[in-house]
Phi, psi and omega in degrees: 000123181279320181224129178233116179248123185236111169053048180274144177225142176218120175245126177269146181053049182297146177077008179239173178290344179263012180303133180219117176274107185272331176223135183225113174051046184270135176231143180204135176245126182241120179282154176300130180091354175298141170238101187256126173265139186240124181231162180159163182287171174304135178082008181287340180109009185297304181292329176296320176301315179294323178296322178294318181293317185277350174091019176300328175210163174269145177284159179286330180203172180094184188217140177234123182237125179246116179050045176086355181253127179286113182251012185309318183248018179278133180295158185303317185295332177282323178295328184297345178287338181235355178239121175263145181216134173244147183246172180296323183280115180298343182283346178271149174098355177214159182262113187296330182277350179264155181286168178302313183290329177291320176298317180294321180295324181301318181274327181297325181256019175050048175086342182261042186290149183275157179296334179246120178278124187291163177298323179296318177302311183301318179295316180296315180297319181298317180296317180294317180295326181296333179292339179286339179059041179237005179077011183288340179295341178262006182230028188298334181270358181277147178297142180297332181298345180273352183281156173287168180302317180294318178296319182291322179292321177296319177297317180298322176298317178296318179297321183289343185238004182295324165252097190311119179284162175289331181216131178248124180249121181245108187260086182050049190288356176244003187296331183269003183260156176292157187307317182293316179292320178300318179298320180294317180292324177295319178294320177296320177300310180303317182294314182293317179297316182293312184293330181263359181059038185283151168270125191221142171234131185230116172281132178219148174263000182261108185299324180291320177298324180298328180270331184280327185261150174075191184239000186204144179230132173240146180243131182248153176202132178049044172080016178212169180269122183255346182205134183219116184226147178204179175064215184296324179300317183289323182303325184269000185283146172245171177300319178301321178298318180298317180296322178292317179301317180299313181297321180296320184282322189260330181091008177211166180289149174288128176290119188248033183296324180244009185262130177273126184257015178215000000 
């Protein structure tokens, strides 16, 4: 088991009029090599779940174990050594004033990068960048701040996986991109996850992507998992099926204000 989450709960602003229970008694078991897509309406608890896993905050109760190690009370900076995370904003995850090769060196050497990037590093970075098919291998000395949103998100994905993490968390990492670029980054995601055998969880607002990518889909509502499907059952599902499943489990329609249904 790569990730074991047992009965976690998180309430923000407890004891005040603004108290909000974002996750309640949630449990989830993730096998090594799982690629799980996570869907749900705004406020369902998706990003809060990722925050709990990555250590942005400690949960009020419950237990989180990653690859046999209890990380429930482990600080975020220590978890980041084995957990990679991408966000919706392409501007996060890379340093705009540093060059492409400097950003890659920073993560390749786990923060202890040398003032001089070796010839071997440059060759390795060039090969990795060429796989993105964005021409970045010919712009390695340019500042990251000059890249487009799609280029920067692809670079951030490469940075998050250059030292393959035990768990990769993708928090709507294509939501801010135009449809064509988003499709390209999703295909790149699928390729990198598959080739490295990564265990991955991906929040998406695109229902079709949730069914097309990975091997398992979970649906969240009001801080818990209401539907979890994989295998043959998942292969035959359509978006309409997901909406019906949600209504059956929750008793109301799925709020689709930010969800793409095509």
